[in-house]
Amino acid sequence: MKHPKHLLLPLSLLLAAENCRAELVAHYKFDEPASATTALNEVAGASTGAVGTAVTTGVTGISGNAYSFVGDTASQDDIVDMENASFFPAIQTSGRLSFSAWIKTTDTTGNRNTVVFAGDNTSSNVYADLGVAAAVAGFEGSASARNRPAGAIAAQQTGIYSRPAVLPVNDDEWHHLVMTVDLSAARLELWVDGVLANTQTMGTANFPTFNNFEIGRLGRSSPVDPYSGLIDDVQVYDHVLTPTQIAYLKNNPGQSYNPEDTDLDGLDDAWEILYFDDITSQSGDDDPDLDGATNLQEQEAETNPTIADTDGDGLPDGAEINDHFTDPLNPDTDGDGLFDGAEVNDHFTDPNNPDSDFDSLPDGWEVANSLNPRSADGNDGDFGDPDSDGLDNFGEYDFGINSTDPWNPDTDGDGLLDGQENRSGSWGGIDFTGTDPLNPDTDGDGLLDGQENPDAGYAAGVRPGTDPNLFDTDLDGFGDGEEFASGSDPTDIDSIPVMAKGLIAHYKFDEPASATEAVNALANSPGAVGSSVVTGVPGISGNAYQFPNSATQASIVDMGNAAFFTDIKSSKAITLTAWVKTTDTNNGRNVAVYAGSDTVANSYIDLGLSGQAPNTGAANGRLRPAGDSNITEIFSTPVLVNNDEWRHLAVTIDLAAGNISLYVDGTLAATQIPLNGAPFLPAFNNFEIGRLGRSGGSGITDPFGGLIDDVQVYNEALSASRIQFLHANPGKTTDEDHDRLDDQWEIDHFGDITLYDGTDDPDDDGFDNEAEESAGTDPDDPADFPGSSPSSLRVTAVRIDGGGNVVIDFIGASESTYNVTKSSDLLTFVPLVPPLTATTDGNGVGQAIVPADEASEPSEFYRIED
């Protein structure tokens, strides 16, 4: 392929320089005494200003006196008004302007508090202004500058701010502000205390209509944005001030930049004073820093005559001005990544040409990557491929955007050659993977890009068969790396990891008053506390939260897309518990805890109480997996819970058993079997406390009014005895050490809850404690969990396919046959009728499919055995 050749040269430094003598057209020193009514102009014949009655004159300034502006209103009394100033034609003619002012303020209110305004007092948003963005979000206390020639159009909508380049200026210290506008360059600049803080290329390179000049507010057709604080020494120029001239104004408050040359040595008096403190010690032909450039040359070039190498690039100013014709204020004149001095002295490249050998590779990039910047041949040229990765140097350079290493065939070490990773973001085959050659895990799923290949197919424990551009290839809510590591198929939406069951969230609500975050004791998914929710209220255990019965965001606790939702998706079971104290019956449902989708209409589980007959005041639990069908709803009627007493509520849902149950104060109040034909859970992505946060229909609604405490979530349907324990022990969980093992089960088998956790296997039978607890077997007896040695047999995923069959994926010994048995009580397992077996392949991967008619019982358990 032929590469486009680029000759990228900097703007010539030999263009005829325009007259940069800055002509002062207005200078308001503000040195008038107290009670002055006119602001004088130091420029003869130029407009003076009418001082408003609320402006205080004669205040001590940065130089002499200053004016104090109240800034309470934007009325005429609060400003200095020059009206249609006489100097406007000079600005319009030159196409350039500079505003300079000293300010001292502590203002933290308002939008842009305008110091200097020049614009149209008959049309909205037509002006140029300089001031302080006291309370603009993200730029609080910044200096601000704008040029808006044609109203609120996008190209000039915001102007520029001085942050983050410099610190805020509303610190009660004197600061020097300068804004410049150059129409020929379409450039706006903002300077603070002699430092260039920001620039903008203007989309509309015009000046506003100038018919009004004011100090102290934004004097447009509807005056706003008053300034509060001190202002001194306002100057206006009809040219763009140079950095040297700005430095002079900053170092000499009260003085204007005067280009006068009193001693006729060719040097501006002000320039000599800035660098030498007098006008007589140096002449235009002198060279005090011995850099080969005379003072006259340094003044013209804007360099520092007391420093031999102003830009620090390794070339003296004189050599840049007289020999190499580079920019003595820019260390890298051609922008190729090499300092001018390094190009001349070390690499012998052209400092005015970013690509000395014309091979479309910048000199700096070639040097950094050990290529010869003076040769376009072989491995040094754009078609060279020194690492033989199929990507030539021009491709490795990639126009300087995240370049790869031309000497390393696999820059990111992910197992794919740089030439295969074409950054498209989508899989195009093994030669065009779409991945990022600088990121070993482009999709962030925990698998190296080189491990993923959707064309290769899935093999348990061998290859994931996934797309390296997709975090979750099968869109089942589990990352590819997580699924592959657990033995689940990351390319099959019906195959999900088997997750440990137990406590997955616990919001104690013990935070003090004015808390803004509800802590999850399991250290994930904290909740954002709305500003109308009252924290630190006495609860059933420690503190509680008080909810105001409003469906606004300010009236809830929002966990968003909680991390624990993946645990629920895997287990296909859930328990929600909460303590409530309320008299609320104001809504159809007064929702305490909600888990659902904020994008799918009416897809949620909720727990609360009813405000509707015939169940007014009863506890209420609902399962609505997707919309207005398959709704399961139960009530505690006749047991009521809106009696202003602390009541413990719990709802359990078990898809495997096909039931939903509602408990009040540890007692079963209602249950439904089956779940109205709803064999799935909602599309969880939103967890809230205090309202029904659903999507679609009537939207967010059904707020809760009253106290809520101790909200717990489990990814299993707790037994009646465990819910009785929660009622009897407010603030406690059934898993206080958060190891996914029931505390009482641990005590019964190990004597305490700290000896082991759910992933331990004390009897070394290949089944961890979580599996033993679920199966009802003895974690200390390897013989009572038949069919395996420590590593021979493991279930990796269980799912129900589209035909209602139970599909069990497992890993065992290679090319071995296993029996499938069943049990209704986890105590006795018997063969299926007819018997069912499953065989593993050479990799030990097997799959058993229990027919739908066999798997139709309300409660059935299956086991893979030798």
Short mmCIF file of N, CA and C in Angstrom, two decimals, residues 36 52 121 427 570:
data_model
loop_
_atom_site.label_atom_id
_atom_site.label_comp_id
_atom_site.label_asym_id
_atom_site.label_seq_id
_atom_site.Cartn_x
_atom_site.Cartn_y
_atom_site.Cartn_z
N ALA A 36 -15.14 60.94 44.28
CA ALA A 36 -15.00 61.39 42.91
C ALA A 36 -16.19 60.91 42.08
N GLY A 52 -20.66 55.61 39.36
CA GLY A 52 -21.95 55.39 40.01
C GLY A 52 -21.90 55.74 41.48
N ASN A 121 -25.11 47.70 23.80
CA ASN A 121 -26.10 47.83 24.87
C ASN A 121 -27.53 47.75 24.34
N TRP A 427 -14.67 -7.72 15.93
CA TRP A 427 -13.93 -8.88 15.45
C TRP A 427 -14.10 -9.03 13.94
N SER A 570 -27.35 -15.77 39.23
CA SER A 570 -26.84 -17.14 39.22
C SER A 570 -27.69 -18.07 40.07
#
